[in-house]
CSV table of C-alpha atoms in Angstrom, one decimal:
chain,number,residue,atom,x,y,z
A,1140,GLY,CA,19.9,6.7,7.8
A,1141,ASN,CA,17.3,6.6,10.2
A,1142,SER,CA,17.8,7.3,14.2
A,1143,VAL,CA,16.2,8.1,17.5
A,1144,THR,CA,18.6,10.0,20.4
A,1145,GLN,CA,17.0,9.9,23.9
A,1146,MET,CA,18.4,11.9,26.7
A,1147,GLU,CA,20.8,10.1,29.2
A,1148,GLY,CA,19.1,8.6,32.3
A,1149,PRO,CA,18.3,7.6,35.2
A,1150,VAL,CA,15.7,10.6,35.4
A,1151,THR,CA,15.2,11.0,39.4
A,1152,LEU,CA,12.1,13.2,40.3
A,1153,SER,CA,10.0,13.5,43.6
A,1154,GLU,CA,6.1,12.9,43.2
A,1155,GLU,CA,3.9,15.4,41.4
A,1156,ALA,CA,7.4,17.0,39.8
A,1157,PHE,CA,7.0,18.4,36.0
A,1158,LEU,CA,8.7,15.8,33.4
A,1159,THR,CA,10.2,16.1,30.3
A,1160,ILE,CA,12.3,13.3,28.3
A,1161,ASN,CA,13.8,14.9,25.4
A,1162,CYS,CA,14.0,13.0,22.0
A,1163,THR,CA,15.5,14.2,18.6
A,1164,TYR,CA,15.2,12.2,15.8
A,1165,THR,CA,16.5,12.1,12.1
A,1166,ALA,CA,14.7,10.6,9.3
A,1167,THR,CA,14.1,11.2,5.8
A,1168,GLY,CA,10.4,11.8,4.9
A,1169,TYR,CA,7.5,12.2,7.4
A,1170,PRO,CA,7.9,9.3,10.0
A,1171,SER,CA,5.1,8.6,12.9
A,1172,LEU,CA,7.1,9.1,16.3
A,1173,PHE,CA,6.0,7.2,19.1
A,1174,TRP,CA,6.7,7.1,22.8
A,1175,TYR,CA,6.4,3.2,24.6
A,1176,VAL,CA,6.9,2.4,27.9
A,1177,GLN,CA,8.3,-0.6,29.7
A,1178,TYR,CA,7.5,-1.4,33.3
A,1179,PRO,CA,10.1,-4.0,35.1
A,1180,GLY,CA,9.7,-7.7,33.5
A,1181,GLU,CA,7.2,-6.5,30.6
A,1182,GLY,CA,6.9,-5.9,27.1
A,1183,LEU,CA,6.4,-2.4,25.9
A,1184,GLN,CA,2.7,-0.7,25.8
A,1185,LEU,CA,2.3,2.1,23.5
A,1186,LEU,CA,1.7,5.6,25.5
A,1187,LEU,CA,1.0,7.5,22.4
A,1188,LYS,CA,1.7,8.7,19.1
A,1189,ALA,CA,1.7,11.3,16.3
A,1190,THR,CA,1.9,11.1,12.5
A,1191,LYS,CA,2.7,14.5,11.2
A,1192,ALA,CA,3.8,17.8,12.3
A,1193,ASP,CA,2.3,19.7,14.6
A,1194,ASP,CA,0.3,16.9,15.9
A,1195,LYS,CA,0.2,16.4,19.8
A,1196,GLY,CA,-0.4,12.6,21.2
A,1197,SER,CA,-1.7,12.6,24.8
A,1198,ASN,CA,-2.3,9.9,27.0
A,1199,LYS,CA,-2.4,9.1,30.9
A,1200,GLY,CA,-1.3,13.0,31.3
A,1201,PHE,CA,1.4,12.2,29.0
A,1202,GLU,CA,2.3,14.8,25.8
A,1203,ALA,CA,4.4,15.0,22.7
A,1204,THR,CA,4.5,17.2,20.2
A,1205,TYR,CA,5.9,16.6,16.8
A,1206,ARG,CA,8.2,19.0,15.9
A,1207,LYS,CA,9.3,19.1,12.3
A,1208,GLU,CA,11.1,22.2,12.8
A,1209,THR,CA,13.3,20.8,15.2
A,1210,THR,CA,13.0,17.3,14.7
A,1211,SER,CA,12.0,16.4,18.3
A,1212,PHE,CA,9.5,14.6,19.9
A,1213,HIS,CA,9.4,15.5,23.7
A,1214,LEU,CA,7.6,13.9,26.1
A,1215,GLU,CA,6.2,15.6,29.1
A,1216,LYS,CA,4.2,15.4,31.9
A,1217,GLY,CA,3.0,17.8,34.6
A,1218,SER,CA,2.8,15.8,37.5
A,1219,VAL,CA,4.4,12.5,37.8
A,1220,GLN,CA,3.3,9.7,40.0
A,1221,VAL,CA,5.8,6.9,41.7
A,1222,SER,CA,3.5,4.7,39.3
A,1223,ASP,CA,4.9,6.2,36.4
A,1224,SER,CA,8.2,4.7,37.0
A,1225,ALA,CA,9.2,3.0,34.2
A,1226,VAL,CA,11.6,2.8,31.0
A,1227,TYR,CA,10.2,5.4,28.2
A,1228,PHE,CA,11.3,4.5,24.6
A,1229,CYS,CA,11.2,7.2,22.2
A,1230,ALA,CA,10.7,5.4,18.5
A,1231,LEU,CA,10.2,6.6,14.9
A,1232,TYR,CA,8.7,4.2,11.9
A,1233,SER,CA,10.1,4.2,9.1
A,1234,GLY,CA,7.7,3.6,6.0
A,1235,ASN,CA,10.1,2.9,3.4
A,1236,THR,CA,11.5,-0.3,5.6
A,1237,GLY,CA,8.4,-1.1,7.7
A,1238,LYS,CA,10.6,-1.2,11.0
A,1239,LEU,CA,10.7,1.2,14.4
A,1240,ILE,CA,13.6,2.5,15.2
A,1241,PHE,CA,14.1,3.0,18.9
A,1242,GLY,CA,15.9,5.1,21.1
A,1243,GLN,CA,18.2,3.9,23.5
A,1244,GLY,CA,15.1,4.2,26.7
A,1245,THR,CA,15.3,7.0,29.7
A,1246,THR,CA,14.7,5.0,33.2
A,1247,LEU,CA,12.3,7.6,35.1
A,1248,GLN,CA,12.6,7.1,39.1
A,1249,VAL,CA,9.8,9.0,41.0
A,1250,LYS,CA,10.1,9.3,44.5
A,1251,PRO,CA,7.3,9.5,47.6
B,769,GLY,CA,-8.2,-4.0,21.4
B,770,ALA,CA,-5.0,-4.6,19.9
B,771,VAL,CA,-3.7,-7.4,23.0
B,772,VAL,CA,-0.5,-9.8,22.1
B,773,SER,CA,-0.2,-12.5,23.8
B,774,GLN,CA,3.5,-14.3,24.6
B,775,HIS,CA,3.6,-18.1,25.7
B,776,PRO,CA,5.8,-18.8,28.0
B,777,SER,CA,6.1,-15.9,29.9
B,778,TRP,CA,9.5,-17.4,31.4
B,779,VAL,CA,11.2,-20.4,30.5
B,780,ILE,CA,14.5,-22.4,31.8
B,781,CYS,CA,16.0,-25.1,29.3
B,782,LYS,CA,19.5,-27.1,29.4
B,783,SER,CA,21.7,-26.4,26.7
B,784,GLY,CA,21.5,-27.5,23.5
B,785,THR,CA,17.7,-28.1,23.8
B,786,SER,CA,15.4,-25.8,21.4
B,787,VAL,CA,12.7,-23.8,23.0
B,788,LYS,CA,9.7,-22.5,21.5
B,789,ILE,CA,7.6,-19.1,22.1
B,790,GLU,CA,4.4,-18.3,20.7
B,791,CYS,CA,2.9,-15.0,19.9
B,792,ARG,CA,-0.5,-14.5,19.2
B,793,SER,CA,-2.5,-11.1,18.2
B,794,LEU,CA,-5.9,-11.9,20.1
B,795,ASP,CA,-8.2,-9.4,18.8
B,796,PHE,CA,-7.0,-8.4,15.3
B,797,GLN,CA,-5.5,-10.0,12.5
B,798,ALA,CA,-1.4,-9.3,11.9
B,799,THR,CA,0.0,-9.9,8.3
B,800,THR,CA,2.9,-9.0,9.8
B,801,MET,CA,5.1,-9.6,13.1
B,802,PHE,CA,8.9,-8.4,14.9
B,803,TRP,CA,10.6,-10.3,17.1
B,804,TYR,CA,12.9,-8.3,19.2
B,805,ARG,CA,15.6,-9.5,22.3
B,806,GLN,CA,16.3,-7.1,24.6
B,807,PHE,CA,19.6,-7.4,27.1
B,808,PRO,CA,19.2,-5.9,30.7
B,809,LYS,CA,19.0,-2.2,30.5
B,810,GLN,CA,19.0,-1.6,26.8
B,811,SER,CA,16.9,-1.0,23.7
B,812,LEU,CA,15.5,-3.5,21.7
B,813,MET,CA,17.1,-5.0,18.8
B,814,LEU,CA,15.3,-6.3,15.9
B,815,MET,CA,16.0,-9.9,14.9
B,816,ALA,CA,13.5,-11.0,12.6
B,817,THR,CA,10.2,-9.5,10.8
B,818,SER,CA,7.7,-12.1,10.0
B,819,ASN,CA,5.2,-12.4,7.1
B,820,GLU,CA,2.0,-14.4,7.3
B,821,GLY,CA,2.5,-17.3,5.0
B,822,SER,CA,6.3,-16.2,3.9
B,823,LYS,CA,9.7,-16.6,5.0
B,824,ALA,CA,10.9,-14.5,7.7
B,825,THR,CA,13.0,-11.7,7.0
B,826,TYR,CA,16.1,-11.7,9.6
B,827,GLU,CA,18.4,-9.1,10.2
B,828,GLN,CA,22.2,-8.9,9.8
B,829,GLY,CA,24.2,-10.6,12.0
B,830,VAL,CA,21.3,-13.0,13.4
B,831,GLU,CA,21.3,-16.6,12.6
B,832,LYS,CA,18.6,-17.7,10.7
B,833,ASP,CA,18.9,-21.4,11.3
B,834,LYS,CA,19.4,-20.9,14.8
B,835,PHE,CA,16.3,-18.6,15.3
B,836,LEU,CA,13.6,-20.6,13.4
B,837,ILE,CA,10.5,-17.8,12.9
B,838,ASN,CA,7.0,-19.7,11.8
B,839,HIS,CA,4.4,-17.2,11.3
B,840,ALA,CA,1.6,-19.7,9.9
B,841,SER,CA,-1.5,-18.0,10.7
B,842,LEU,CA,-3.0,-14.1,10.8
B,843,THR,CA,-2.9,-14.4,14.3
B,844,LEU,CA,0.5,-16.4,15.2
B,845,SER,CA,4.3,-16.5,15.1
B,846,THR,CA,6.5,-18.8,16.6
B,847,LEU,CA,10.2,-18.3,17.5
B,848,THR,CA,12.2,-21.4,18.1
B,849,VAL,CA,15.5,-21.1,19.9
B,850,THR,CA,17.3,-24.3,18.5
B,851,SER,CA,20.4,-25.7,20.7
B,852,ALA,CA,20.5,-23.2,23.0
B,853,HIS,CA,23.4,-22.0,24.9
B,854,PRO,CA,23.8,-19.7,27.5
B,855,GLU,CA,24.6,-16.8,25.8
B,856,ASP,CA,21.1,-16.8,23.9
B,857,SER,CA,19.6,-16.2,27.3
B,858,SER,CA,17.7,-13.1,27.2
B,859,PHE,CA,14.4,-11.4,27.2
B,860,TYR,CA,12.9,-11.9,23.7
B,861,ILE,CA,9.4,-9.4,22.5
B,862,CYS,CA,7.3,-10.1,20.0
B,863,SER,CA,5.3,-7.1,18.4
B,864,ALA,CA,2.4,-7.0,15.8
B,865,LEU,CA,1.5,-4.3,13.4
B,866,GLY,CA,-1.8,-3.2,14.0
B,867,GLY,CA,-3.8,-4.0,10.8
B,868,PHE,CA,-2.8,-3.5,7.1
B,869,GLY,CA,-1.4,-0.2,6.4
B,870,THR,CA,-0.9,0.5,10.0
B,871,ASP,CA,2.1,2.2,11.1
B,872,THR,CA,1.8,0.9,15.3
B,873,GLN,CA,3.1,-2.1,16.5
B,874,TYR,CA,1.9,-3.9,19.6
B,875,PHE,CA,4.1,-5.6,21.7
B,876,GLY,CA,3.6,-8.9,23.9
B,877,PRO,CA,4.6,-9.2,27.5
B,878,GLY,CA,8.1,-10.5,26.5
B,879,THR,CA,9.6,-14.1,27.2
B,880,ARG,CA,12.7,-14.6,29.8
B,881,LEU,CA,14.6,-17.3,28.5
B,882,THR,CA,17.3,-18.9,31.3
B,883,VAL,CA,19.7,-21.4,29.2
B,884,LEU,CA,21.5,-23.6,31.9
């Protein structure tokens, strides 16, 4: 079945450090891939998405490239800020089921 | 665009009472909405899929008589937790598909339910 695996957290970085949060997936067909961000006490916000192989999603300095050969969709940012501290969820959309499949979430803590 | 609201944002109720949570798509029509439950420091658990004008589809293990879902219009879905118990205390989040044929869900801000 479809599944998403994210790297274990928490990830703790200093401000302006480079960020990578790994995400790999298992799916049949060609799912769309997403990164959502959740700030404390809030719902999820769509951060970026990619719908086909080699697509790069980007938003607010974050990027992720849909790699079909490695079934990955790693999230990167060149220089994190304290305000980026949140929980990040990788997800895939299964057209067969019409559902989002989430990873377990990765907590990012950025220290000044 | 693609804003989803929830009301209330938090609610405290006594055990045995019922609580209704509203989910609205503010600037688009959503034929399909979803209800999730999230436990502290965990991922989202899909409870049910709500389609406008039809019965909701519940995930395995979710009691449909306890969690009543009504999707009466293209912009409103409601979740009613009936005869609430302390174990129903949780963070409930709704989402809406951003339009026909789209693959993107837009999420509400969540509702914190505490049952005493």
